[in-house]
Coordinates of C-alpha atoms in Angstrom, one line a residue:
Chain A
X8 CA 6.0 40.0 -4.5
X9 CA 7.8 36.4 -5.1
X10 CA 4.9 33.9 -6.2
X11 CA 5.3 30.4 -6.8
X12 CA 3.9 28.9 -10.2
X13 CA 4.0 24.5 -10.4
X14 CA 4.7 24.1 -14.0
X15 CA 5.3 21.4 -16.4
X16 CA 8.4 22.7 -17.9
X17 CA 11.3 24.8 -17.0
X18 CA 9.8 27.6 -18.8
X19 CA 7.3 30.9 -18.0
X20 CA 6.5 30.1 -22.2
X21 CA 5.5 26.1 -20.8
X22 CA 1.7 24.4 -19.3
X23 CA 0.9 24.9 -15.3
X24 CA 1.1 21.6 -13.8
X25 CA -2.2 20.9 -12.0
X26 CA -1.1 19.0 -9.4
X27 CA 0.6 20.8 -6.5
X28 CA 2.6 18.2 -4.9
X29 CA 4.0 16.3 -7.6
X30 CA 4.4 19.4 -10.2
X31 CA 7.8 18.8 -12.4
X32 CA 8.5 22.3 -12.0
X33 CA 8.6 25.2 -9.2
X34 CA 8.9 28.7 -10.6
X35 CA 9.1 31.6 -8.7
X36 CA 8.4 35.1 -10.4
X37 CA 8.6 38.5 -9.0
X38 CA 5.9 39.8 -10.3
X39 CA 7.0 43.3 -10.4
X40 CA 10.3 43.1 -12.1
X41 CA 9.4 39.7 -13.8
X42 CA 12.1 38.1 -13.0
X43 CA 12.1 34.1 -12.3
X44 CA 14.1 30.9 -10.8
X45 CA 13.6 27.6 -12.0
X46 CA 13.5 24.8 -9.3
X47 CA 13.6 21.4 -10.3
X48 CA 10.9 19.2 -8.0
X49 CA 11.4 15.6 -9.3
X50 CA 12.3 14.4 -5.7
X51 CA 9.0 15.5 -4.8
X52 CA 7.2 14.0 -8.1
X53 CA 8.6 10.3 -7.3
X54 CA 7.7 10.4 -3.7
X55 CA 6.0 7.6 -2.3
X56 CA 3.7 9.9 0.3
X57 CA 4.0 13.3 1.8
X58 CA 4.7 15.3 -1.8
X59 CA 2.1 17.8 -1.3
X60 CA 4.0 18.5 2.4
X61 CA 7.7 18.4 0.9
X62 CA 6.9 20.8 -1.9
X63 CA 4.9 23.0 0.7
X64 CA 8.0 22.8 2.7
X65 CA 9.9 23.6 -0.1
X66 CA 8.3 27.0 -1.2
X67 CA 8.4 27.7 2.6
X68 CA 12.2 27.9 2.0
X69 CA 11.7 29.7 -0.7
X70 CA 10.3 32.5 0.4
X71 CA 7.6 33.1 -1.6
X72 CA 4.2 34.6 -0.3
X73 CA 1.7 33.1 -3.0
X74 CA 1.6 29.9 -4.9
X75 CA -0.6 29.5 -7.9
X76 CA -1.6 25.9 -9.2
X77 CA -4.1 23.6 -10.1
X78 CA -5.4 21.5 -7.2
X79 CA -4.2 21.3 -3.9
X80 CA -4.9 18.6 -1.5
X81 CA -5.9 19.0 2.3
X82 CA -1.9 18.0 3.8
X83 CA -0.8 20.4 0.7
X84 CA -2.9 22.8 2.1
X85 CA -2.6 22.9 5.6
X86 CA 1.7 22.9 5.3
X87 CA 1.3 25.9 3.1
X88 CA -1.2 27.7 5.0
X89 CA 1.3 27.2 8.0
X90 CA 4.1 28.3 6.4
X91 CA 2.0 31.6 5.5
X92 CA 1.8 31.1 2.3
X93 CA -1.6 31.8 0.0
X94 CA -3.2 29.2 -2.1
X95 CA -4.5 30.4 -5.6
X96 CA -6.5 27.3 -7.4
X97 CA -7.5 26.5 -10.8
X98 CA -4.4 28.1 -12.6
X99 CA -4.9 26.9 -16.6
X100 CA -2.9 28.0 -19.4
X101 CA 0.5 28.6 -19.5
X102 CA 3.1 30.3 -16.3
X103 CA 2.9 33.4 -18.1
X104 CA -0.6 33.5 -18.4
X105 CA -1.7 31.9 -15.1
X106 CA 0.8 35.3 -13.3
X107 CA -0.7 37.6 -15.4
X108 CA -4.2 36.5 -14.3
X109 CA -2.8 36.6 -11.0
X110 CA -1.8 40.3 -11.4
X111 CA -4.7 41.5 -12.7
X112 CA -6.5 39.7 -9.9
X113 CA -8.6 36.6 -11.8
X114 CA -7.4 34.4 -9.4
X115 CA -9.5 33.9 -6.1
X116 CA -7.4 32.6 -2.9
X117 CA -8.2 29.3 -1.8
X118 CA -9.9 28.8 1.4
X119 CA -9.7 25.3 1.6
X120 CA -8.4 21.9 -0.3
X121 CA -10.6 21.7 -3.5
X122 CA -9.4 18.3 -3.7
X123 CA -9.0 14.9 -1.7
X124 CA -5.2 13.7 -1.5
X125 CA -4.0 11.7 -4.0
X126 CA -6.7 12.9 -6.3
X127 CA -4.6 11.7 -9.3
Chain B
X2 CA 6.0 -24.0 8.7
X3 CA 4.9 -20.7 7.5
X4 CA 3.1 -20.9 4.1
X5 CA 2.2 -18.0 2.5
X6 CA -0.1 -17.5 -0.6
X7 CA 0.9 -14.4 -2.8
X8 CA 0.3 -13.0 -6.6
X9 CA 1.3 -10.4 -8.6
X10 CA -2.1 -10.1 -10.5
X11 CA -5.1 -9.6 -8.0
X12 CA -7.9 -12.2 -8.0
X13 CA -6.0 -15.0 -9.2
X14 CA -7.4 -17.1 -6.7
X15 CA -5.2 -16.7 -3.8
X16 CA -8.1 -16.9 -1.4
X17 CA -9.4 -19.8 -2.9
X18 CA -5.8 -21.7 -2.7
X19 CA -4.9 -20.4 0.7
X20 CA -8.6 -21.7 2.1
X21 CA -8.7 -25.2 0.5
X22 CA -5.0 -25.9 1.9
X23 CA -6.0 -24.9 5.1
X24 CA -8.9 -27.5 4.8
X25 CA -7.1 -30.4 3.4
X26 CA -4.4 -29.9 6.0
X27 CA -6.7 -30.1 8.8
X28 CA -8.4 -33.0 7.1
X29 CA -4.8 -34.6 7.5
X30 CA -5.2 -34.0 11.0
X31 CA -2.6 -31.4 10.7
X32 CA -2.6 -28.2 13.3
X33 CA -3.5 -25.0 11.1
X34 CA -3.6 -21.5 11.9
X35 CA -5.1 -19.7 8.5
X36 CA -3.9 -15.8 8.4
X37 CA -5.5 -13.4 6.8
X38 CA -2.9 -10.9 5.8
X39 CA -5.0 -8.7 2.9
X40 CA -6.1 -6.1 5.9
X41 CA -7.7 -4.1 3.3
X42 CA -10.1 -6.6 2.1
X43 CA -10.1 -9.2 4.2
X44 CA -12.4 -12.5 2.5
X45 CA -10.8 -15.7 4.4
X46 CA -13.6 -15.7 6.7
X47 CA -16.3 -15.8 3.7
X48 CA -15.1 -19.4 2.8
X49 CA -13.7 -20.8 6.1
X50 CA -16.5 -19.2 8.0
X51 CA -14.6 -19.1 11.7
X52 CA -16.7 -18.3 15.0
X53 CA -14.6 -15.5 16.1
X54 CA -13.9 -15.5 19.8
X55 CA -11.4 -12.2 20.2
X56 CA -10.8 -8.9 18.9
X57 CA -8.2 -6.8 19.6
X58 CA -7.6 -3.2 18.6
X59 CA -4.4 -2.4 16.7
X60 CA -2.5 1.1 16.9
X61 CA 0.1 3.0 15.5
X62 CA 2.3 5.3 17.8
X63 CA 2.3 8.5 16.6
X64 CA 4.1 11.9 17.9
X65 CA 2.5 14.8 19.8
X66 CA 4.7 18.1 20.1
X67 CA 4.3 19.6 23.2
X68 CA 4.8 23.8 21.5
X69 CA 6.0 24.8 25.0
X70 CA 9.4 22.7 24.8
X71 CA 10.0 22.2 21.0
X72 CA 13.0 24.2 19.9
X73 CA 11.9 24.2 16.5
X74 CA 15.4 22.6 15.6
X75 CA 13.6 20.6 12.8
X76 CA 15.2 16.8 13.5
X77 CA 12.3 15.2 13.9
X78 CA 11.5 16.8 10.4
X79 CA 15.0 15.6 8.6
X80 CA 14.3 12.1 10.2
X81 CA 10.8 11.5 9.3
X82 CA 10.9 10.0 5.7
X83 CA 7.1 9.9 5.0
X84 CA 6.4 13.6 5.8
X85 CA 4.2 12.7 9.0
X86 CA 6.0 15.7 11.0
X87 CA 7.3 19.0 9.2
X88 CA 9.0 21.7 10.5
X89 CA 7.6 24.9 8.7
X90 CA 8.0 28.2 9.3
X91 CA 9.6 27.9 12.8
X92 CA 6.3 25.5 13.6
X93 CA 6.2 22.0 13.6
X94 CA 2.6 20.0 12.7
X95 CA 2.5 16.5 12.1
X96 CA 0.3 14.4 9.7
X97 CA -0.8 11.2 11.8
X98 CA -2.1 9.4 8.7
X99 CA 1.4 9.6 7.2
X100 CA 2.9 8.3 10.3
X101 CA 4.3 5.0 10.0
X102 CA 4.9 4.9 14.2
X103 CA 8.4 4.1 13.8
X104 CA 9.5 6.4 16.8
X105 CA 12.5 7.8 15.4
X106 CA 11.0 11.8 15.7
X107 CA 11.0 11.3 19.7
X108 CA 14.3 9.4 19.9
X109 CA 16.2 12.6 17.9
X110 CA 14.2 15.6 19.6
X111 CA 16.7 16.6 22.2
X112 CA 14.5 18.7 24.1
X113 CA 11.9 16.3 25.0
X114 CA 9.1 18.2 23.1
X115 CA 7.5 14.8 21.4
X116 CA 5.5 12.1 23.3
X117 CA 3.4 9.4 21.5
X118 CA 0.2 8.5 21.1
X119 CA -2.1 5.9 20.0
X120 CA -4.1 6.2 16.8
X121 CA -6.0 3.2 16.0
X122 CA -5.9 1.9 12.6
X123 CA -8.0 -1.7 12.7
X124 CA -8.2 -4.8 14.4
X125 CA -7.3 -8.3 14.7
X126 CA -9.8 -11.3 15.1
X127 CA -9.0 -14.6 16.0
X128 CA -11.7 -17.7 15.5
X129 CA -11.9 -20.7 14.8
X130 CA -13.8 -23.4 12.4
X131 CA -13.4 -26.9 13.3
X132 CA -9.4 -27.6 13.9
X133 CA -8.4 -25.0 11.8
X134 CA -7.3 -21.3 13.7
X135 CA -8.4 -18.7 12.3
X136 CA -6.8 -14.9 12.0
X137 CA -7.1 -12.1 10.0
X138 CA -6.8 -8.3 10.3
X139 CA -9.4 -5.3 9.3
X140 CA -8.2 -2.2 8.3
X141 CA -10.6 0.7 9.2
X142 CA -11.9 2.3 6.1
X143 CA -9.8 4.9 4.6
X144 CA -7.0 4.0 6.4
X145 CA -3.9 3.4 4.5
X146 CA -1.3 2.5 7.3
X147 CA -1.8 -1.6 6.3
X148 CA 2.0 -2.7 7.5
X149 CA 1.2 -2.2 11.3
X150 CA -1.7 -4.3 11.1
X151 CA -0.1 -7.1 9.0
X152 CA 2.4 -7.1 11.7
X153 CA 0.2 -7.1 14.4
X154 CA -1.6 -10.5 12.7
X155 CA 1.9 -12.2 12.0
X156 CA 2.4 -11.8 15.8
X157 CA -0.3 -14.8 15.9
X158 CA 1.7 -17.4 14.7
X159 CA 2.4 -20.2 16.3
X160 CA 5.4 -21.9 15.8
X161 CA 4.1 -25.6 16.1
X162 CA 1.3 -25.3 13.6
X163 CA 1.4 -25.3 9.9
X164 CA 0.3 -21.5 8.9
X165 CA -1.2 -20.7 5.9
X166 CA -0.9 -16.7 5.0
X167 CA -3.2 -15.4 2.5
X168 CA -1.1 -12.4 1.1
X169 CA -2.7 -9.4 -0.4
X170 CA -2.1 -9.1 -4.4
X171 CA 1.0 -6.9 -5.4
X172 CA 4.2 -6.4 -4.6
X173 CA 4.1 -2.8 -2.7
X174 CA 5.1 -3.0 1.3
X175 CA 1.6 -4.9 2.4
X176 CA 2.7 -7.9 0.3
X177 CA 6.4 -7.7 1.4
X178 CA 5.0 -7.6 5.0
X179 CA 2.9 -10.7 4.4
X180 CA 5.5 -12.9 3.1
X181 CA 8.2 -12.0 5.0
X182 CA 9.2 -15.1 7.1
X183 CA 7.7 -17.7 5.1
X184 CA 9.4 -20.9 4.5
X185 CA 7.6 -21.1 1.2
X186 CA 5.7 -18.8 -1.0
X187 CA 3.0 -20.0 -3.6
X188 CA 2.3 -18.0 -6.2
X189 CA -1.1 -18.2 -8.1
X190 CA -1.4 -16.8 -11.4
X191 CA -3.6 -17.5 -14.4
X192 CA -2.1 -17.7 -18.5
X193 CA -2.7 -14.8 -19.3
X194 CA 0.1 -11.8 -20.5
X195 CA -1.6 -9.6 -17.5
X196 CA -1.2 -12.9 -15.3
X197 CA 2.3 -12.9 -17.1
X198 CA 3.6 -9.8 -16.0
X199 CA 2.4 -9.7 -12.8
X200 CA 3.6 -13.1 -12.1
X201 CA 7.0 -11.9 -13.4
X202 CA 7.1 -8.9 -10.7
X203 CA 6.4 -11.3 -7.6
X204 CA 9.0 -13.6 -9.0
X205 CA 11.5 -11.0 -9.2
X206 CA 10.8 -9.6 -5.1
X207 CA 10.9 -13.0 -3.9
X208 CA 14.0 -13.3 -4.9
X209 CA 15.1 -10.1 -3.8
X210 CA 13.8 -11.3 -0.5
X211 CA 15.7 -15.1 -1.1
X212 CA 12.3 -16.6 -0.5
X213 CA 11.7 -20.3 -1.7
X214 CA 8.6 -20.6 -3.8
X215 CA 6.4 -22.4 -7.0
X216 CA 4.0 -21.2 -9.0
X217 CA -0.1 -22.7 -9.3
X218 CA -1.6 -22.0 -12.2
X219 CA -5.5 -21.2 -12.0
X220 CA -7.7 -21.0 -15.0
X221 CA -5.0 -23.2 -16.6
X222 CA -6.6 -23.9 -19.9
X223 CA -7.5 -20.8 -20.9
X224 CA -5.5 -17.8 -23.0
X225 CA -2.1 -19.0 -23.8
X226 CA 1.1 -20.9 -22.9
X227 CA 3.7 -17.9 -21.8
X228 CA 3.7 -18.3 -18.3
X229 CA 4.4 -22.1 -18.2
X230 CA 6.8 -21.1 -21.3
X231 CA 8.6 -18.9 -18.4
X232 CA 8.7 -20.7 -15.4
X233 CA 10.4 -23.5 -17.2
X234 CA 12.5 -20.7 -18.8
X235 CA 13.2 -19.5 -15.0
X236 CA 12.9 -23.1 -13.7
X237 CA 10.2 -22.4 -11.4
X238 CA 8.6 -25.9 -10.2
X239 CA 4.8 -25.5 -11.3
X240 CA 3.2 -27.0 -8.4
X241 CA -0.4 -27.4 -10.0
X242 CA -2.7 -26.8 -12.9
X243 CA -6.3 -25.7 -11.6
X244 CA -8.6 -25.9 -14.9
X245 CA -11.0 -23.4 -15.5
X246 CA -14.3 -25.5 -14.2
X247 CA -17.4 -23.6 -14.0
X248 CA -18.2 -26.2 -10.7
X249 CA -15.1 -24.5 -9.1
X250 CA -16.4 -21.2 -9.9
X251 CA -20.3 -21.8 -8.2
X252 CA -18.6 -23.6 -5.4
X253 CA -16.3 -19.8 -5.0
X254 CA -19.6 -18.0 -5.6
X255 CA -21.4 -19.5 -3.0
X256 CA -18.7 -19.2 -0.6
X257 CA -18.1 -23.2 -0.2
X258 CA -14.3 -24.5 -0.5
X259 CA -13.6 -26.9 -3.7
X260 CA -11.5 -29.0 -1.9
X261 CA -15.1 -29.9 0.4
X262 CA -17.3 -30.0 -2.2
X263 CA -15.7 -31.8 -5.4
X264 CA -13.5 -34.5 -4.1
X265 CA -11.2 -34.6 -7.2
X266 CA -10.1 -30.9 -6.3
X267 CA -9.0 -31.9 -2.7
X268 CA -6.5 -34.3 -4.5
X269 CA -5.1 -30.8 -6.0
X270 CA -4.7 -29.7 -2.9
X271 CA -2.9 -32.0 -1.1
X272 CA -0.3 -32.1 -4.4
X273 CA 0.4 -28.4 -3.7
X274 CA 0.8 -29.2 -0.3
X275 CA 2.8 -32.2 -0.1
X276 CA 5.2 -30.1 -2.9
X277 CA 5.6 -27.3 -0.5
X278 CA 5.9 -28.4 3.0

């Protein structure tokens, strides 16, 4: 399964970023073999609006089923829930970390934004 | 003769400027129109205390995708620069709160999939108090779409009278939107270093924008002497020191105008005037 981690640095070894739509970082990981791509999202970070869409539309591309983060916001949510992709909140720690809780099922699906846009 | 009243720093005294020069130019016998350009808080009325006689909602256009016809060939999607319609996963949804109504997603879709409707985002008011028209715009709360509704108060302006726009603080797209037009912008700032690097940003759009303009300095005897240090560094004309009087101040609080109340400071106002018209 290809999940999506937002992350601070272009590393499993470096911080989740908390925010979703303006993370430095995307990495996907298969989490069976481990295996991970680095996607640069600085586009998305300077954004003037509509971050939490591109970077939803973005992991749509991307092909990934799952994306784990901090926050999401309401627009953030509703892309990716359209593009069929599940929402894990509250990620902390670092990538590695925040997968591995993933795997061993820590991480509860989001139902809904758990915060208002532009929250930071 | 479009005037419009701007800052960098917020609560400068913008309002307070913009007011009293629409008083003391009606006093001259001069016709005024006063806009109100800060849609998202909106205080001109507080001090010139108009009887409003129209209101007129204000809308943005936004697309509808009709499922049936859409192609899913994502244009509208590439077009759209503020995210306010997506193309994901072979769907498209829009955001209408992102939309800035510019109408380009409908022009590109080539199978006729997107109409437009209207989302409303405020309103205008006209008024009057005495000889001075009155206009200003109210954003609904929580709305963040202020450019449409600043352009939908410049349409009010009437090219015979002298029009005093109050300008919201900044120098993001609101302000831009305010100013646009003018035939002279005063900036009001106050000696201070925040004053002073606010100041410095306006300076630097207005001239990016090739906008005439002077600076007033409020509060002019109190922290230090960089930004008058500056504008003669920059030679921008100070148009006029406004000392920090506490009379000014409980005149402001009680939402009189200076320029009524303390004679001396209608003399201000007419300098400004007279050095920008």
């Amino acid at each position: 399964m290809r999940v999506a981690v937002t992350a601070k640095e272009a590393s499993v070894d470096g911080p989740v970023d908390p925010r979703f739509g303006r993370a430095r970082y995307l990495l996907v990981v298969d989490t069976e073999t481990g295996e991970t791509d680095v996607h640069d999202n600085e586009v998305n970070l300077n954004a003037a609006q509509g971050a939490g869409i591109q970077t939803a539309g973005n992991l749509a591309q991307l092909n990934v089923s799952a994306v784990i983060t901090g926050h999401a916001g309401p627009n953030a949510f509703r892309a990716l829930s359209a593009s069929g992709i599940a929402v894990y909140t509250g990620a902390e720690g670092t990538v590695a970390e925040a997968v591995e809780s993933f795997n061993n099922g820590k991480l509860v699906e989001a139902k809904s934004a758990d915060v208002e846009g532009h929250w930071l | 003769m479009i005037v419009a009243i701007a800052s960098g720093k917020g609560g400068t005294g913008k309002t307070t400027v913009a007011a009293n020069l629409a008083l003391v130019a009606s006093m001259q016998g001069r016709a005024v129109s006063y806009l109100d350009c800060d849609v998202e808080e909106p205080n001109g009325h507080v001090f010139l205390k108009p009887e409003m006689y129209l209101t007129e909602p204000v809308s943005v256009p936004v697309p509808v995708v009709d499922d049936d016809k859409c192609t899913a060939c994502g244009r509208c999607s590439e077009i759209c620069r503020y995210s306010a319609i997506v193309l994901l996963a072979k769907t498209v949804l829009t955001f209408p709160n992102l939309c800035h109504g510019c109408g380009g997603c409908s022009m590109v879709c080539p199978s006729g999939a997107i109409t437009e409707s209207g989302r409303e985002i405020g309103v205008v008011e006209e008024g009057a108090r005495g000889q001075i028209r009155f206009v200003h715009g109210r954003l609904t709360i929580g709305e963040a779409m202020a450019p449409p509704l600043i352009r939908a108060v410049k349409k009010r302006v009437r090219p015979d009278d002298l029009t005093i726009i109050d300008s919201p603080p900044g120098t993001s797209c609101p302000v831009i939107q305010s100013v646009k037009g003018s035939d002279y912008v005063v900036l009001v700032t106050e000696p201070t270093p925040f004053g002073l690097n606010d100041l410095s940003l306006a300076v630097d759009m207005l001239r990016v924008l090739n906008l005439r303009f002077g600076v007033v300095v409020n509060r002019a005897d109190i922290g230090d002497d960089a930004v008058f240090d500056y504008c003669a560094k920059q030679s921008i004309e100070v148009l006029a020191q406004i000392p920090h009087d506490r009379r000014v101040a409980e005149t402001y609080s009680r939402g009189l105008l200076a320029a009524q109340e303390l004679p001396e400071y209608a003399e201000v106002f007419r300098t400004i005037l007279e050095r920008c018209c």
